[in-house]
Coordinates of C-alpha atoms (C1' of nucleotides) in Angstrom, one line a residue:
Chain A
X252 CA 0.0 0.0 0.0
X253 CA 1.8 3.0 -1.2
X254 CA 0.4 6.3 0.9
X255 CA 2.1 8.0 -1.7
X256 CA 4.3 7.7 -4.4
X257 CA 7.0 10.9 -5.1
X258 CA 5.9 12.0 -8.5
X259 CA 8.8 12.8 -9.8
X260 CA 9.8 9.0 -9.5
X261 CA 7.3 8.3 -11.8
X262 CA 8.3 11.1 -14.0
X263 CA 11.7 9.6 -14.8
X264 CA 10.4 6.0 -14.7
X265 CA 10.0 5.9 -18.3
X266 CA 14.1 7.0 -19.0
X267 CA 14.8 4.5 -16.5
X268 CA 12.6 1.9 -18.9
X269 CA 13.8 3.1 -22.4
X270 CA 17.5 2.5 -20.7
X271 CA 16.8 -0.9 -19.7
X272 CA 14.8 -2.3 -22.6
X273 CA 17.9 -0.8 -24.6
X274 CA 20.3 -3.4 -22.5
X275 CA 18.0 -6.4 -22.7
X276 CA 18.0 -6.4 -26.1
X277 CA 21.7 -5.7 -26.4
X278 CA 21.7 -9.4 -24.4
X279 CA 22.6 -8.2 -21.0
X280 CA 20.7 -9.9 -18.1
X281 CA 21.5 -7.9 -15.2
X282 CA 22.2 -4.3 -14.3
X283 CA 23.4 -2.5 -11.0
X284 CA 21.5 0.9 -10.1
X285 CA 25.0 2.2 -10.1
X286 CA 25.3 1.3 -13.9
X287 CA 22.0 2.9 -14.7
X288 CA 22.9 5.9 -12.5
X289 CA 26.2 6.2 -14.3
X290 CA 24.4 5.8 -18.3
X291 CA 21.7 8.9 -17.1
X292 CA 24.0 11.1 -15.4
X293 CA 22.1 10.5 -12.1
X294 CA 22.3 9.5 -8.0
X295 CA 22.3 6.2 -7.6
X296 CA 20.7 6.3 -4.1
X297 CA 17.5 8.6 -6.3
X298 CA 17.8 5.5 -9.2
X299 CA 17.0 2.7 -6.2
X300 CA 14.4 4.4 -4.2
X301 CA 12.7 5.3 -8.2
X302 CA 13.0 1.6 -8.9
X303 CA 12.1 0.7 -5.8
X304 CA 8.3 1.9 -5.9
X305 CA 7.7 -0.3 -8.4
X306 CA 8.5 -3.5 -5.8
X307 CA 10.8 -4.8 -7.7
X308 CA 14.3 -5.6 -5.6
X309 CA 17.6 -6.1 -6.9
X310 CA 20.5 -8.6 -5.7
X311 CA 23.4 -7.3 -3.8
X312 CA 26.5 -7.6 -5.9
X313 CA 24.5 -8.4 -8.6
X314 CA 22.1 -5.7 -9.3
X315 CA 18.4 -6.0 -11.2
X316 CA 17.6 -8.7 -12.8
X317 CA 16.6 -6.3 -16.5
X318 CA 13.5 -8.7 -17.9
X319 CA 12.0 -8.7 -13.8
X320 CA 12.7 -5.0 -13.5
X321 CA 10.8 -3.8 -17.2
X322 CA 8.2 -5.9 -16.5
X323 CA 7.9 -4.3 -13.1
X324 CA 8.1 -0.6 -14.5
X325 CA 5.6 -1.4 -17.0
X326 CA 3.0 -3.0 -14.5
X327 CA 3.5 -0.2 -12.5
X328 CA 2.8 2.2 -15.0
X329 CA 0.1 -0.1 -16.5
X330 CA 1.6 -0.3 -20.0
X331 CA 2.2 -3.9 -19.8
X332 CA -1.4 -4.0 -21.4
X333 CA -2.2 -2.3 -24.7
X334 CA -5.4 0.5 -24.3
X335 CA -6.7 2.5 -26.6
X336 CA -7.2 5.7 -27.1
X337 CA -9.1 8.4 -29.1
X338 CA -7.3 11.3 -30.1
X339 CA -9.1 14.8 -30.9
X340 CA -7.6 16.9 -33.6
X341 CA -5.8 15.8 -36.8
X342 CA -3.2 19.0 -36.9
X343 CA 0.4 19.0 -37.3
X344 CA 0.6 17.6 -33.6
X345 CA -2.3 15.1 -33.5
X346 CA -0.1 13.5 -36.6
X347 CA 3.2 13.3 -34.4
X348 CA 1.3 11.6 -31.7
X349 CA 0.1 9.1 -34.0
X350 CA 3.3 8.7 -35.4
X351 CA 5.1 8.7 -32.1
X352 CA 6.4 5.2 -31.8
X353 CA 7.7 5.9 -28.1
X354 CA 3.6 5.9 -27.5
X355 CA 3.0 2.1 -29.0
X356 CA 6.1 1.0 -26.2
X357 CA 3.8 2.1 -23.7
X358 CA 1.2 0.3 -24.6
X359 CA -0.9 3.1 -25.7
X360 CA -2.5 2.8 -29.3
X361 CA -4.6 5.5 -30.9
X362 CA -7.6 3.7 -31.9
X363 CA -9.4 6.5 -34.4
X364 CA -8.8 10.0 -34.6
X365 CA -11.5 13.4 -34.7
X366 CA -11.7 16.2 -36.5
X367 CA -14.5 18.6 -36.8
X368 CA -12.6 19.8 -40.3
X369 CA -13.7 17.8 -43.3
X370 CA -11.0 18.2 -45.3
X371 CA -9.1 16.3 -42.7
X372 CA -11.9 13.6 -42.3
X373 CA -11.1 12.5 -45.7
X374 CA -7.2 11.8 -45.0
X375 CA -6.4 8.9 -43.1
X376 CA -2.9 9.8 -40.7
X377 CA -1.2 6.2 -41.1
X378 CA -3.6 3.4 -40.8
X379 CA -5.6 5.7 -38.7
X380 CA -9.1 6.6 -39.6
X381 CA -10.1 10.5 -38.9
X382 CA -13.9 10.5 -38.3
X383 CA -16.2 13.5 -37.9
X384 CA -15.7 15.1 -34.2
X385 CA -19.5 14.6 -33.1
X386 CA -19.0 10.4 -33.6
X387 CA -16.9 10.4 -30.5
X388 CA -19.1 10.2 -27.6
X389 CA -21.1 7.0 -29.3
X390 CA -17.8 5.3 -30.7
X391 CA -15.7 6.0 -27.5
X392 CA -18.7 4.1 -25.6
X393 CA -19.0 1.4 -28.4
X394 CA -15.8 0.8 -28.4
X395 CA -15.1 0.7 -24.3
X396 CA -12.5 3.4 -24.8
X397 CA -11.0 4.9 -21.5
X398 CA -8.5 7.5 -22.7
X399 CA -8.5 10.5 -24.9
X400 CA -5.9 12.6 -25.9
X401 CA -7.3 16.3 -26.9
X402 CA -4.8 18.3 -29.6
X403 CA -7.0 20.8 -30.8
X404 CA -6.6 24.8 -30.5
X405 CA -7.5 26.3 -26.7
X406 CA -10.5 27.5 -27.5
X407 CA -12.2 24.2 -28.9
X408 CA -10.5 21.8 -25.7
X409 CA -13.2 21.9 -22.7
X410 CA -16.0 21.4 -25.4
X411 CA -14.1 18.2 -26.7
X412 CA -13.2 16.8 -22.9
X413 CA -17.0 16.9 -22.2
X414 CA -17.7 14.8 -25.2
X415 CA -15.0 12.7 -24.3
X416 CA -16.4 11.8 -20.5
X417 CA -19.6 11.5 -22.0
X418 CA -18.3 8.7 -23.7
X419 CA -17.1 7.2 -20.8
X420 CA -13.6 8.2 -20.8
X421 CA -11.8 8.6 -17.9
X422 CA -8.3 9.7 -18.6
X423 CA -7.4 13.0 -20.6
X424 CA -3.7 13.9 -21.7
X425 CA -4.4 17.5 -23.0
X426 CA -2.0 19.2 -25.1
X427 CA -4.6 22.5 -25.3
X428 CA -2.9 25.4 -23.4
X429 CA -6.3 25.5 -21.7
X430 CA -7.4 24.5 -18.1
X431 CA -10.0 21.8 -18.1
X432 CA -13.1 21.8 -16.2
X433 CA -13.5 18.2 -15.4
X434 CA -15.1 15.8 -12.8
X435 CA -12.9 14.9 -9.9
X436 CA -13.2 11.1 -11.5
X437 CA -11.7 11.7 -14.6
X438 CA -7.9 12.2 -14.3
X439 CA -6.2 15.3 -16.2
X440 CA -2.2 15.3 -17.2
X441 CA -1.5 18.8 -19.0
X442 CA 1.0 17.9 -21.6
X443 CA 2.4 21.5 -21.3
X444 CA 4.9 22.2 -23.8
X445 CA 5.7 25.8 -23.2
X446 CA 6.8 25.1 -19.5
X447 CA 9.7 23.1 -20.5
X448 CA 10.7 25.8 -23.2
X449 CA 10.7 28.6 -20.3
X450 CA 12.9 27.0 -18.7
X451 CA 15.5 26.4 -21.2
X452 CA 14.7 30.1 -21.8
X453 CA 15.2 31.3 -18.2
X454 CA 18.5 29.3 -18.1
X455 CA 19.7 31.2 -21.5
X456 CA 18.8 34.5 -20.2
X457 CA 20.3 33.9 -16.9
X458 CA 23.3 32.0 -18.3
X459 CA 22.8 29.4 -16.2
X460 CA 24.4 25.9 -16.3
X461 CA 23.0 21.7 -17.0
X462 CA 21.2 20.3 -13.7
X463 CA 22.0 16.8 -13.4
X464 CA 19.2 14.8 -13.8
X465 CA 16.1 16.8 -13.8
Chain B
X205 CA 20.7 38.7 -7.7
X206 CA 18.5 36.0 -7.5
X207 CA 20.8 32.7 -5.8
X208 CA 18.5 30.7 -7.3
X209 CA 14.9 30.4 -8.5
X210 CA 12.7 27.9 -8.0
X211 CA 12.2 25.6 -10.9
X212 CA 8.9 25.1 -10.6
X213 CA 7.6 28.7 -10.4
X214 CA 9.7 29.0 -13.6
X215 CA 7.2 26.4 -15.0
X216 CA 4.4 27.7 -13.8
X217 CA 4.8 31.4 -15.6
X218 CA 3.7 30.6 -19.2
X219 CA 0.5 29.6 -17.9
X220 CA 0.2 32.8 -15.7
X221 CA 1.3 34.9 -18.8
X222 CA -1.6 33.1 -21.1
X223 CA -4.5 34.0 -18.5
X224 CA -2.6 37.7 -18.2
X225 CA -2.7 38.0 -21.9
X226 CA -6.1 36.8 -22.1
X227 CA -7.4 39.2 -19.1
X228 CA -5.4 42.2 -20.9
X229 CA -7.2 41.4 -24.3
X230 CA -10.2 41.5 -22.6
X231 CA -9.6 45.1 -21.5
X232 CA -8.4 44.8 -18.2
X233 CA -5.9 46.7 -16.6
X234 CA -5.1 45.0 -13.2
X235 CA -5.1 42.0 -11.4
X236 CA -5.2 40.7 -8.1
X237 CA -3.3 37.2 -7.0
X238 CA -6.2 35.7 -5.6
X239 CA -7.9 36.1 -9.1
X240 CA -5.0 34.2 -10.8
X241 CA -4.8 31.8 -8.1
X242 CA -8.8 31.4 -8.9
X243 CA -9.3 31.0 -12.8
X244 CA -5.8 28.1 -12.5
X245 CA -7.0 26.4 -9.0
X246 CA -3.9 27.3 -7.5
X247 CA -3.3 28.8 -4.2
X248 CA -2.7 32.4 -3.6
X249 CA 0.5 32.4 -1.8
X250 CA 1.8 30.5 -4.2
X251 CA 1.0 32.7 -7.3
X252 CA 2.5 35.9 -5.6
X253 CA 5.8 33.9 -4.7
X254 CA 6.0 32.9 -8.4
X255 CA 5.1 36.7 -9.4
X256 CA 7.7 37.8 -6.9
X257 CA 10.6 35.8 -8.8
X258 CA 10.2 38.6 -12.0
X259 CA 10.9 41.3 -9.8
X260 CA 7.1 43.5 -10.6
X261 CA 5.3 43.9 -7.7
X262 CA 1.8 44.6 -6.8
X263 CA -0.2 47.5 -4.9
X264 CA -2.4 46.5 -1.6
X265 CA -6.5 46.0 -2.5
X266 CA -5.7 46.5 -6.7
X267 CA -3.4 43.8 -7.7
X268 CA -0.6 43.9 -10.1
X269 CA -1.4 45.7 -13.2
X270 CA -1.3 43.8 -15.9
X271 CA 0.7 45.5 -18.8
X272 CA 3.5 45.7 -16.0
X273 CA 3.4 41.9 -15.0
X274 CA 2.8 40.3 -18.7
X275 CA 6.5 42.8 -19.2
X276 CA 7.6 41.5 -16.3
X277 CA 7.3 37.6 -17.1
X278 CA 8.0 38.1 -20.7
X279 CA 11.8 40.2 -19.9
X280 CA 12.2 37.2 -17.0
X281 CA 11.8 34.7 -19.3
X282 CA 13.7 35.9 -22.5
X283 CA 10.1 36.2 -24.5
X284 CA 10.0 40.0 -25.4
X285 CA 12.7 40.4 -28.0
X286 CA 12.5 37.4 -31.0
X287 CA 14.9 34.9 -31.1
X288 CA 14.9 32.7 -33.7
X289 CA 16.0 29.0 -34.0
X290 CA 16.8 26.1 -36.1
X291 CA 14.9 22.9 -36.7
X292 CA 16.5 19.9 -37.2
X293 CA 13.7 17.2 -38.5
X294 CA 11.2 17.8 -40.8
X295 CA 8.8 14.8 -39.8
X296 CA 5.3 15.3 -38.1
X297 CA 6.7 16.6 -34.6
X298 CA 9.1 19.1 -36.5
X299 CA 6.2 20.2 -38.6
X300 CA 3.7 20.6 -35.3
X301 CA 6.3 22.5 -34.0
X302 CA 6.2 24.9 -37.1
X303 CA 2.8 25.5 -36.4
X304 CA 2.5 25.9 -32.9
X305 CA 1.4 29.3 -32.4
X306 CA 2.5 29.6 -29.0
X307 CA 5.8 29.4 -29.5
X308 CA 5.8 32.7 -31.4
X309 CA 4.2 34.3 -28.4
X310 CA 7.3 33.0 -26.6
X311 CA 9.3 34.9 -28.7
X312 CA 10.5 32.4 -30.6
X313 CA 10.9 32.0 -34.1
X314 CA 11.7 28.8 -36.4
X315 CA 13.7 30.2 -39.2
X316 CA 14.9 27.2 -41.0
X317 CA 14.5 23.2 -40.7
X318 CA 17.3 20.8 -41.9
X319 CA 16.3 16.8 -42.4
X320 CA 18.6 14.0 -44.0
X321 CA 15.8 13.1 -46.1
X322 CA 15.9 14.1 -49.8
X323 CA 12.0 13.9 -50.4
X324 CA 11.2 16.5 -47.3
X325 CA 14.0 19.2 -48.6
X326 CA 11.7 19.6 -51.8
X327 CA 9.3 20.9 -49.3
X328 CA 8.5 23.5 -47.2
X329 CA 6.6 23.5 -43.6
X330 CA 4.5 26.7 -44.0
X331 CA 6.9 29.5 -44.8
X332 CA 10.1 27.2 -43.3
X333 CA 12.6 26.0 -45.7
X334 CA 13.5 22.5 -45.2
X335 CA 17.6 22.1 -45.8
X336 CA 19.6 19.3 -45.5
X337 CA 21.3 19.0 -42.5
X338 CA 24.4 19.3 -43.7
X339 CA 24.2 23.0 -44.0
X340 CA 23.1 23.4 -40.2
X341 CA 26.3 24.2 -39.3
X342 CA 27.4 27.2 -41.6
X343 CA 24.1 28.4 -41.5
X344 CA 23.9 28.6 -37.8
X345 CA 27.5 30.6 -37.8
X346 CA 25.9 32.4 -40.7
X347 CA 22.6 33.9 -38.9
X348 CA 24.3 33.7 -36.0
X349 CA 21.2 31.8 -34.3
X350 CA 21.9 30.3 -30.8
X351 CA 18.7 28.0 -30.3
X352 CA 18.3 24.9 -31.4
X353 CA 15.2 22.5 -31.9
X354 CA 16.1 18.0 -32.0
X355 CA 13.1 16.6 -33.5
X356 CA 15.2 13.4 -34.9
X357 CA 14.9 10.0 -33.9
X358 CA 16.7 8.9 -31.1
X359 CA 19.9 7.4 -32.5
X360 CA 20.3 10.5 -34.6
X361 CA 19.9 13.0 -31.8
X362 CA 23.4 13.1 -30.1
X363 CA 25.1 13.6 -34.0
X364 CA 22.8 16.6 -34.7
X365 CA 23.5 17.8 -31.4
X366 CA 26.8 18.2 -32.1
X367 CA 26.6 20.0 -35.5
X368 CA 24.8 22.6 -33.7
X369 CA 27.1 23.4 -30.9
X370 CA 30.0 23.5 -33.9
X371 CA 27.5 25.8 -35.7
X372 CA 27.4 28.1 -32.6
X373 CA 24.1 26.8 -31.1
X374 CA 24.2 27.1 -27.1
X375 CA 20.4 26.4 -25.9
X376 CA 19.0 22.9 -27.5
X377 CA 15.4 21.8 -26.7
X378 CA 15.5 18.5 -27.1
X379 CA 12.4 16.2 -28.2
X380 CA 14.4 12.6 -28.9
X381 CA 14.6 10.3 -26.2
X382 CA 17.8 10.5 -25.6
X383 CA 20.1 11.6 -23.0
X384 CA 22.8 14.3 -25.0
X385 CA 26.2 14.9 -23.9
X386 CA 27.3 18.4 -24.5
X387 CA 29.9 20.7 -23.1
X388 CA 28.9 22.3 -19.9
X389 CA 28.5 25.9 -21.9
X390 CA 25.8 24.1 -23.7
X391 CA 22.2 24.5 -21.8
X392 CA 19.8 21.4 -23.1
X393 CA 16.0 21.3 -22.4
X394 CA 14.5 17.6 -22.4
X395 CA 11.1 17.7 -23.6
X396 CA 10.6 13.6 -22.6
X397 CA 6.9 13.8 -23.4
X398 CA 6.6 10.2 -22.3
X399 CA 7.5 11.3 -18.1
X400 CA 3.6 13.2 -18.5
X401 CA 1.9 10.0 -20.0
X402 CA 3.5 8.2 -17.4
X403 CA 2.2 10.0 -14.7
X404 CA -1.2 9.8 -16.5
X405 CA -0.9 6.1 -16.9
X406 CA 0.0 5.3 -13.0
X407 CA -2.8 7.7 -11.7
X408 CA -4.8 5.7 -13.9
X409 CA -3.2 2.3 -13.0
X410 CA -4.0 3.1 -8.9
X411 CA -7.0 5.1 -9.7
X412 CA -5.6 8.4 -7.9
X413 CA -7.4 11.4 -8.5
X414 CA -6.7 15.3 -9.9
X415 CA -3.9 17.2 -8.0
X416 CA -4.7 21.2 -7.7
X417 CA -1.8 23.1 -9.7
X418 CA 0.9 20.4 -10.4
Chain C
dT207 C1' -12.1 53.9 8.6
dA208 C1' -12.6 48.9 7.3
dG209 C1' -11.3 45.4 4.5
dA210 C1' -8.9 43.4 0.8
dT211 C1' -4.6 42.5 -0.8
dT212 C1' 0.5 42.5 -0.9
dG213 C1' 5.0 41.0 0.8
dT214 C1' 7.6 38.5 4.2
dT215 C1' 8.8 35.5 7.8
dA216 C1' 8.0 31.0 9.9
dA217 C1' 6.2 26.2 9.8
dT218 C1' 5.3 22.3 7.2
dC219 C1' 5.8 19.1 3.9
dG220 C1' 8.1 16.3 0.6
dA221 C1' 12.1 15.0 -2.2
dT222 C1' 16.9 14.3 -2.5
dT223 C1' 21.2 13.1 -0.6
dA224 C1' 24.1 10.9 2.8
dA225 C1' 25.3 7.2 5.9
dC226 C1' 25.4 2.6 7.0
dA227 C1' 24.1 -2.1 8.1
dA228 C1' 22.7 -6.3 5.6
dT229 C1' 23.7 -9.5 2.0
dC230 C1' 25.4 -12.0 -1.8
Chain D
dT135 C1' 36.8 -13.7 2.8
dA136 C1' 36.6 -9.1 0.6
dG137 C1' 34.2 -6.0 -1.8
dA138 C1' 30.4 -4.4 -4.4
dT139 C1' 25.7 -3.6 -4.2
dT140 C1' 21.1 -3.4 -2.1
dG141 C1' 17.7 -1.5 1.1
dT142 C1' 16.7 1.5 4.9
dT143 C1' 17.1 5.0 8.2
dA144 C1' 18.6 9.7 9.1
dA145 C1' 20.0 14.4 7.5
dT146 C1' 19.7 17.9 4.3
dC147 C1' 17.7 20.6 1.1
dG148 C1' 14.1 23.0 -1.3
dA149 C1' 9.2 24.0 -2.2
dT150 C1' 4.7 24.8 -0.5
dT151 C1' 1.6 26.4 2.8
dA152 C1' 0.3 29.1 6.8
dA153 C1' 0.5 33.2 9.5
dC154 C1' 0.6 38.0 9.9
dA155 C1' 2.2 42.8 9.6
dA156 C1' 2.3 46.6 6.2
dT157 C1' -0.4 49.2 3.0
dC158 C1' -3.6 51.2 -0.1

DNA sequence: TAGATTGTTAATCGATTAACAATC
DNA sequence: TAGATTGTTAATCGATTAACAATC
């Protein structure tokens, strides 16, 4: 039982998971948390008490064993299990997230994506179908879908979430620089681009230096 | 002299700066904390500390007024004169990038992308040139631009990386999942847009609900 | 004046880092 | 055994929240 787990652990989970999946399929079995520290620039105390949220436990002298420590990460995260998702807006950045391998690895695959344009309902983006906007409430619930991501403009995003919960989905990841007006049982993550770009931005105008790890 | 700011008020001022520019459009003229900390479900001590880090201050029982603050957050951030950048990778994320209006209200500007790829230098990305990215280099000297965008795959990353610091580049956003090594001169942003999914996924996983702020 | 709001200092909370015993 | 590594407890550090005096 977890009271809580730090979220910045979670945050760097998936580095720790690219890192390790790298490794196994080089043909290495095992890996110390001093190894994984030392290949991310890192603590290695932070890289054990990370892993160690997931329950997974390591071997002294020996280290993780790599297949028992991915599989943990993914259970963790829940991306041992492919879900679907819906995906609102068929831009330049709806596109990317469909062709955004890195998703598929964590077992998230955009099902069908939603336009309201119907210039773009007639394109397909890969093997993905982009259907008219108002089909999502009925499809999401036809189709048992539990997570939408919404890439349209600000002003369009809090319209699109509603349709989306009516459809019974429960997770957002919003890439709309807008605040969503939600109920408290449907989870929110704020994608949030321009908060990583101030930083770099503050750092350049100050002149300051790299932060290990982040 | 500011020792050192806290990185997570850094983060948190492009979302203050939208709602500012938004209330300013709508004819405002001032704003009080416990407004902001309203409309983005944050708490008011917390906005002020963040506004306190730009140096503009507010008056007792008005606010701040809000042609000073959006200055104020703009020339602490770097946002208020144009800089402009180079793009190297031309494929869907490059091209979202292109279009994301946002990043021209953060005073940034894409000037020119670069890709390996024959068939995407015949075309352009709006009004963006796509080069090959052999020509990063001089060009960057050339234009004497300092910012650079990675939107390559991952094993391609730490190469392009590279061309850009020889071409003079000294702030690098980076959007491959990989970890870069540059000189310590060389500020890098990771953009790692998997650590927010994950932290969707596991609220998901162990059905935890919406935090207030983030 | 009264009351809302700022700015600042102190208290709390949480995450990171250090220290060290247990273990293979 | 010796030495590297894990897991855990304690210490430090930094960010958030609370309290409150100053001010318009």
């Amino acid at each position: 039982m977890p009271t809580s787990v730090p979220l910045p652990s979670v945050r760097r989970l998936p580095v720790y998971l690219d890192l390790l999946r790298q490794r196994a399929t080089a043909g290495e079995e095992t890996i110390a948390c001093t190894a994984i520290a030392g290949a991310l620039g890192q603590d290695p105390t932070q890289v054990r008490k990370d892993l160690a949220i997931t329950g997974v436990g390591g071997r002294p002298k020996i280290g993780y064993d790599l297949a028992e420590l991915i599989a943990g990460i993914e259970s963790f995260l829940g991306w041992n299990d492919c879900s679907q998702a819906f995906l609102a807006g068929a831009g330049n950045l709806g596109r990317a997230l469909v062709g955004y391998a890195a998703l598929r690895d964590a077992g998230l695959e955009i099902a069908c994506a939603f336009d309201t344009d119907p210039i773009k309902q007639a394109e397909t983006i890969g093997q993905i179908q982009v259907l008219p906007l108002r089909r999502l409430r009925t499809l999401a619930r036809r189709m048992h879908i539990h997570v939408g991501i919404i890439a349209v403009p600000a002003a369009a995003a809090q319209n699109v979430a509603e349709l989306m919960i009516d459809g019974g989905i429960t997770a957002i990841w919003n890439f709309a620089p807008q605040r969503l007006e939600v109920p408290p049982e449907v989870v929110v993550e704020d994608a949030d681009m321009l908060s990583g770009f101030a930083v770099l931005s503050h750092r350049l105008q100050h002149r300051l230096h790299p932060v290990a790890g982040r």
